mmCIF file of C-alpha atoms in Angstrom:
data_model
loop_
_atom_site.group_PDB
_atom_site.id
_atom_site.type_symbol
_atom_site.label_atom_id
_atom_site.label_comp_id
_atom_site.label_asym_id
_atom_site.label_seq_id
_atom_site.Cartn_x
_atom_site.Cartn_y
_atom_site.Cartn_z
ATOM 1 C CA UNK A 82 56.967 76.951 144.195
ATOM 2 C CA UNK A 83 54.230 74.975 142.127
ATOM 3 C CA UNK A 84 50.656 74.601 143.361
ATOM 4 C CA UNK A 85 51.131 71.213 144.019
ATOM 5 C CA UNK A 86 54.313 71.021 145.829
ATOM 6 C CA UNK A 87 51.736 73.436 148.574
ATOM 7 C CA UNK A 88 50.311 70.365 149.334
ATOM 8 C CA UNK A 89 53.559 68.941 150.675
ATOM 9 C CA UNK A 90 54.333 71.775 152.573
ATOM 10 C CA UNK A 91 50.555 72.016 154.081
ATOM 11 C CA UNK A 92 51.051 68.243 155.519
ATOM 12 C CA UNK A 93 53.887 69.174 157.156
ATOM 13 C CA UNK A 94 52.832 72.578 158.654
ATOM 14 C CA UNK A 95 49.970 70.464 159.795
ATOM 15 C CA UNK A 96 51.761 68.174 161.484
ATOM 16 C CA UNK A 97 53.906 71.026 163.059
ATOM 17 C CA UNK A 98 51.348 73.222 163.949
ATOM 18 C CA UNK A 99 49.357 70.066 166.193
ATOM 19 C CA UNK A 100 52.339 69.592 167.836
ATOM 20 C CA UNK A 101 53.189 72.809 168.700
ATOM 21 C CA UNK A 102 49.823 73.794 169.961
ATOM 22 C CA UNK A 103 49.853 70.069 172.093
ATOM 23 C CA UNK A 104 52.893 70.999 173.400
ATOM 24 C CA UNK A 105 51.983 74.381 174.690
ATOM 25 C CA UNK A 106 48.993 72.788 175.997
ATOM 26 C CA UNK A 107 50.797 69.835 177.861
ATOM 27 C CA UNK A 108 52.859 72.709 179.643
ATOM 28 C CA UNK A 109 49.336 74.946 180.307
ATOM 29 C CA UNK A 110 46.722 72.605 181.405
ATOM 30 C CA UNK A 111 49.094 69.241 182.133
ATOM 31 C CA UNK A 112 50.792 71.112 185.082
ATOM 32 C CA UNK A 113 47.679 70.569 186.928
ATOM 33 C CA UNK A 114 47.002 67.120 185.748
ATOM 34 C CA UNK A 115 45.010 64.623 188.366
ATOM 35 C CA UNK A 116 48.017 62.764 189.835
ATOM 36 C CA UNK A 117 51.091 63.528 190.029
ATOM 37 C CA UNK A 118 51.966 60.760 187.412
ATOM 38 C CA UNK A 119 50.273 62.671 185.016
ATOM 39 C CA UNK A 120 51.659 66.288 185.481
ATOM 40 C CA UNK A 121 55.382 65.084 185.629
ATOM 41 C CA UNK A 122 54.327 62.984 182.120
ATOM 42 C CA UNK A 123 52.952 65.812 180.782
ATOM 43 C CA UNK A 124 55.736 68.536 180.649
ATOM 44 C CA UNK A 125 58.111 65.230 179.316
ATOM 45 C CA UNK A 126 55.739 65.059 176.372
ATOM 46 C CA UNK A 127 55.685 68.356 176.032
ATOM 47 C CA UNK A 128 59.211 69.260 175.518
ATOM 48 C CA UNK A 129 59.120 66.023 173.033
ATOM 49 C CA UNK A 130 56.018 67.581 171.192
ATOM 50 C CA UNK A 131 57.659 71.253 171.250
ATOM 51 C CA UNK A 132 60.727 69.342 169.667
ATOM 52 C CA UNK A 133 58.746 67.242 166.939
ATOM 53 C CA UNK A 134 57.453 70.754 165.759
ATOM 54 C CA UNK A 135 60.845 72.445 165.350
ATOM 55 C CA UNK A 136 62.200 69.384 163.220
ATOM 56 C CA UNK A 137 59.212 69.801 161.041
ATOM 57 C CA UNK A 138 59.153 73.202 160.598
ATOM 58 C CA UNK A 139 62.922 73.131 159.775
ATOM 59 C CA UNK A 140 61.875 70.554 156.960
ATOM 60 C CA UNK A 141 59.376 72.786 155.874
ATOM 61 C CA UNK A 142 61.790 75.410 155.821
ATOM 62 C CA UNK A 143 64.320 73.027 153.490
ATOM 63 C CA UNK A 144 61.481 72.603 151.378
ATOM 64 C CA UNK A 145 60.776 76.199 150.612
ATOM 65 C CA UNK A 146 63.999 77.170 150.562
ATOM 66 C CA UNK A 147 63.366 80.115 153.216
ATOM 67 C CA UNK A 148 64.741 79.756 156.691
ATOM 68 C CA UNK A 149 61.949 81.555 159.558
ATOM 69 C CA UNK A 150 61.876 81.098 162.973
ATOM 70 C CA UNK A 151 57.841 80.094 164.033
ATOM 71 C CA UNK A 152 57.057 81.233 167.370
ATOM 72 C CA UNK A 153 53.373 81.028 166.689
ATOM 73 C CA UNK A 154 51.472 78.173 164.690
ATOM 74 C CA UNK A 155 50.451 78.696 160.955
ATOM 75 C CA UNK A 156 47.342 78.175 161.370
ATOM 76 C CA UNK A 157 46.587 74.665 160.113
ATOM 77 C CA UNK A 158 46.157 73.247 163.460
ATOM 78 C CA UNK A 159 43.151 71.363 164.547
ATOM 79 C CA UNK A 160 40.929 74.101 166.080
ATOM 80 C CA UNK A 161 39.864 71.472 168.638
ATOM 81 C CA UNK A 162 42.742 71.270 169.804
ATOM 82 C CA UNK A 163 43.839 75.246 169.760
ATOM 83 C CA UNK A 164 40.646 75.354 172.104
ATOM 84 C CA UNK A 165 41.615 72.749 174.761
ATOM 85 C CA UNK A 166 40.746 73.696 177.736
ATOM 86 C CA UNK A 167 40.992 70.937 180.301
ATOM 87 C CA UNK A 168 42.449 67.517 181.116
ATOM 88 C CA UNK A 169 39.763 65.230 179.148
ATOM 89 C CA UNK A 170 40.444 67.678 175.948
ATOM 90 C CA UNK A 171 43.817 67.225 176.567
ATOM 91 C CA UNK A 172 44.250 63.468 176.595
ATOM 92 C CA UNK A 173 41.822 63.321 173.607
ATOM 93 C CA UNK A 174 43.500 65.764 171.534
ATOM 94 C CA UNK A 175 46.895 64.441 172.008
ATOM 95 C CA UNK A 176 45.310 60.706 171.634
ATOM 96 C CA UNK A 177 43.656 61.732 168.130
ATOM 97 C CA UNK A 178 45.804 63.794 166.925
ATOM 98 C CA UNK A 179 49.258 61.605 167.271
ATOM 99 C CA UNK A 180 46.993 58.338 165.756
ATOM 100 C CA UNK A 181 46.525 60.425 162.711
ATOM 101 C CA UNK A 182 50.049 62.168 162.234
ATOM 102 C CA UNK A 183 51.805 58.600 163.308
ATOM 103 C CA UNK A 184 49.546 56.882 160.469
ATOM 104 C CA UNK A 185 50.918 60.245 157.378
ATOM 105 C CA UNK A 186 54.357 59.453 159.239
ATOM 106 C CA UNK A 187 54.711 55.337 158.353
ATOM 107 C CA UNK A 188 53.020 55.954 154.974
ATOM 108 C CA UNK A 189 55.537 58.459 153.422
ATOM 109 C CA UNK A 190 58.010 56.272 155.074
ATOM 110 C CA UNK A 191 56.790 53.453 153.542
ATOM 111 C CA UNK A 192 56.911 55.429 150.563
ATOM 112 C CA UNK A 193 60.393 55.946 150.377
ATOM 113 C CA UNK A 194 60.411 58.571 148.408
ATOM 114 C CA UNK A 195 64.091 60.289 148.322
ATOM 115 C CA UNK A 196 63.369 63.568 147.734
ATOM 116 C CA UNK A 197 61.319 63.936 150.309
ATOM 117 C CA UNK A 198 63.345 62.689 153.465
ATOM 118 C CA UNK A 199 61.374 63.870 156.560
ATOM 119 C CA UNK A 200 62.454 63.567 159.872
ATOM 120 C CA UNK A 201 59.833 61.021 160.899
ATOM 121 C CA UNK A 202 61.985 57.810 161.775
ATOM 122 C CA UNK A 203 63.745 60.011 164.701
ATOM 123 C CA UNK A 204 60.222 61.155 165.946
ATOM 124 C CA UNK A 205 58.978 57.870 165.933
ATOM 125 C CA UNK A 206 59.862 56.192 169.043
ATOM 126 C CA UNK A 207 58.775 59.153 171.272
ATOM 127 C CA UNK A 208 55.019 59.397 169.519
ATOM 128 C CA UNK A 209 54.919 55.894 170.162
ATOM 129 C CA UNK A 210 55.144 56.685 174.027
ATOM 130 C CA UNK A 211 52.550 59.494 173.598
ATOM 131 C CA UNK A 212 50.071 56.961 171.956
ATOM 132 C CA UNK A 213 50.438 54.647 174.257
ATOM 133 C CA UNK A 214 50.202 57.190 177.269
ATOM 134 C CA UNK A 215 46.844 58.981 175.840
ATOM 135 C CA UNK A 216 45.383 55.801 175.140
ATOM 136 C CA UNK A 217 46.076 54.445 178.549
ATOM 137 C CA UNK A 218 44.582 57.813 179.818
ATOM 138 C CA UNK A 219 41.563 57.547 177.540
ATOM 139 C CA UNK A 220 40.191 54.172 178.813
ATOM 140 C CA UNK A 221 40.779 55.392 181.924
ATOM 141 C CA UNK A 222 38.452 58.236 181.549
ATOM 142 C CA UNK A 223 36.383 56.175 179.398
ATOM 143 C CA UNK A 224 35.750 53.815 182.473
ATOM 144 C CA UNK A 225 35.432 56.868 185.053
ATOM 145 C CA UNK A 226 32.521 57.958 186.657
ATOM 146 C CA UNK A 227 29.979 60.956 186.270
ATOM 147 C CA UNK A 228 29.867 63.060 183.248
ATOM 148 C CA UNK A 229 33.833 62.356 182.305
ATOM 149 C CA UNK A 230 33.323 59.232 179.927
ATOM 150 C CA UNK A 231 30.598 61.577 177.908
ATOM 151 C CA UNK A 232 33.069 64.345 177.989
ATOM 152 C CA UNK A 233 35.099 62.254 176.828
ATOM 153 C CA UNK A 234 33.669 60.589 173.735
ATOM 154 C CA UNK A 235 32.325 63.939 172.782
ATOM 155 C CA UNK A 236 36.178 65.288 172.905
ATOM 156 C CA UNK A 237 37.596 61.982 170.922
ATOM 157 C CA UNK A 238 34.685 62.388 168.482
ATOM 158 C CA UNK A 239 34.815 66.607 167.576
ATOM 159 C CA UNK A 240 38.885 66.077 166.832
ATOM 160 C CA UNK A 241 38.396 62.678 165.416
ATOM 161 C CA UNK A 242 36.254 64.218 162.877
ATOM 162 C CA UNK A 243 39.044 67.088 161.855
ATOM 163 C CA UNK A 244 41.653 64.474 161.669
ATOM 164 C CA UNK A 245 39.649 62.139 159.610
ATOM 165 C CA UNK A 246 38.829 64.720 157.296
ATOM 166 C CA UNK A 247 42.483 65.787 156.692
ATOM 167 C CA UNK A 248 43.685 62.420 156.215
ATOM 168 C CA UNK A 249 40.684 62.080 153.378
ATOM 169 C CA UNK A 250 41.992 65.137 151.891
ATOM 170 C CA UNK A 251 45.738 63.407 152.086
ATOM 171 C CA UNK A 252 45.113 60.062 150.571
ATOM 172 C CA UNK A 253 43.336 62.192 147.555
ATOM 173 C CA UNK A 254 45.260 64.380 147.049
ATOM 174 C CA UNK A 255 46.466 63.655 143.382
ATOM 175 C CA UNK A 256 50.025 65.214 143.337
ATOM 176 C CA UNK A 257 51.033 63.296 146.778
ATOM 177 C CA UNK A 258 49.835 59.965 145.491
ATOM 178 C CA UNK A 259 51.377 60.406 141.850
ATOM 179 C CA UNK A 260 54.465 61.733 143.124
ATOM 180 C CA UNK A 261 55.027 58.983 145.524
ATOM 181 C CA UNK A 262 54.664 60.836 148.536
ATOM 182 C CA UNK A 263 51.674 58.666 149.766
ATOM 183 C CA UNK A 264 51.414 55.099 148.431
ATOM 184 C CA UNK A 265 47.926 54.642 146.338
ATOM 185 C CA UNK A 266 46.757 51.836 148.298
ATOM 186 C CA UNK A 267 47.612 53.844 152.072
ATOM 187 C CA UNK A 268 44.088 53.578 153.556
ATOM 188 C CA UNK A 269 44.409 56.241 155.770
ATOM 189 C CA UNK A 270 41.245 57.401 156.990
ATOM 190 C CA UNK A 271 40.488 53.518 157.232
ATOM 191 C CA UNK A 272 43.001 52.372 159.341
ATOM 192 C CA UNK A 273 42.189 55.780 161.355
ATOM 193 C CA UNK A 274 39.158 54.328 162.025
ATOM 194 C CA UNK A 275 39.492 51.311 163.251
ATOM 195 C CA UNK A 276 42.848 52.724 165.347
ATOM 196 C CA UNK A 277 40.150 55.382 166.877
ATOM 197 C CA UNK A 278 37.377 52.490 167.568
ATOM 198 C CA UNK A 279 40.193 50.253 169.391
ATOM 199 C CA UNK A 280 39.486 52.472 172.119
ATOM 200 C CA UNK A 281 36.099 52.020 172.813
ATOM 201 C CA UNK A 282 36.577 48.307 172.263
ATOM 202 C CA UNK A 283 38.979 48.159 174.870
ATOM 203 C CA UNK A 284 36.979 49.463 177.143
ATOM 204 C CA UNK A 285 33.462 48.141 176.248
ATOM 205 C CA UNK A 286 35.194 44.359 176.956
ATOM 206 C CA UNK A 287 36.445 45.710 180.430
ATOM 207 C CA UNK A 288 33.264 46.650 181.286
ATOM 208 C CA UNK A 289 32.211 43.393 180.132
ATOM 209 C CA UNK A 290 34.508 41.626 182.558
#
């Protein structure tokens, strides 16, 4: 395998490996999420998030050409998010991380490239859900009381960083781009941004109401 088909194979391990650690986290800490709502949400998304992983690991696997069976993440996950440890972590981490991996998803579909062909359109729909469910949660505990909205920016902010950072390392990464993978013009890390900061917008004009 060249050097610079790695790259491909690093995106999608990355990819994998946040969903599989989100999922075993939705199971972990969402079973004793604050309403019932939440918990009964939670171990939905994470049998969808457990699933994501397997179809990308099983493209990863067509890539290389060697068929394993991952029962443990390769490592490329965000460490924020391997070191969840409570709700607000939670809803951040799965917030963050599906803005950034739904933005890589639409670009190299965008890209059409055919020898690529990942599984994205059938994960779609369901991240969709997730984004909109960790969003909702988000403003929620943006807008709470005590130390939770602090907790909570600080959470959004230390995995915002590692996801903006590997989407800066996507968009430049010279064999992606050339090869089609990613279009030239994708603007990832800027439409990251202003996806993240839609957050605290929402919620800085409810507070203004």
């Amino acid at each position: 395998m060249s050097k610079e088909h790695i790259s491909l194979i690093e995106l999608g391990e990355t990819i994998a490996d946040n969903k599989f650690i989100l999922g075993d986290r939705l199971v972990e800490i969402g079973i004793s999420g604050p309403t019932l709502e939440g918990t009964l949400s939670s171990i939905a998304m994470a049998q969808q998030e457990l699933g994501h992983s397997r179809l990308l690991y099983r493209w990863v696997s067509d890539l290389t050409g060697v068929k394993t069976e991952v029962k443990h993440q390769t490592g490329k996950a965000f460490q924020q998010n391997v070191e969840i440890e409570n709700w607000v972590e939670l809803i951040a981490g799965l917030y963050v991380t599906n803005v950034a991996a739904d933005l890589v998803m639409r670009a190299m579909i965008e890209a059409n490239n055919p020898n690529v062909n990942p599984p994205f359109t059938k994960m779609l729909k369901e991240q969709q859900e997730h984004l909109i469910y960790s969003q909702s949660w988000c403003e929620q505990l943006l807008l709470d009381k005590g130390s939770i909205p602090r907790r909570c920016q600080e959470a959004i902010a230390k995995t915002a960083q590692e996801a903006k950072e590997w989407l800066i390392k996507i968009e430049n990464d010279m064999y992606l781009v050339t090869e089609n993978i990613i279009p030239k013009d994708a603007r990832l890390a800027e439409k990251y941004d202003a996806a993240i900061h839609e957050v605290s917008k929402d919620v800085a004009e409810q507070n203004v109401v």
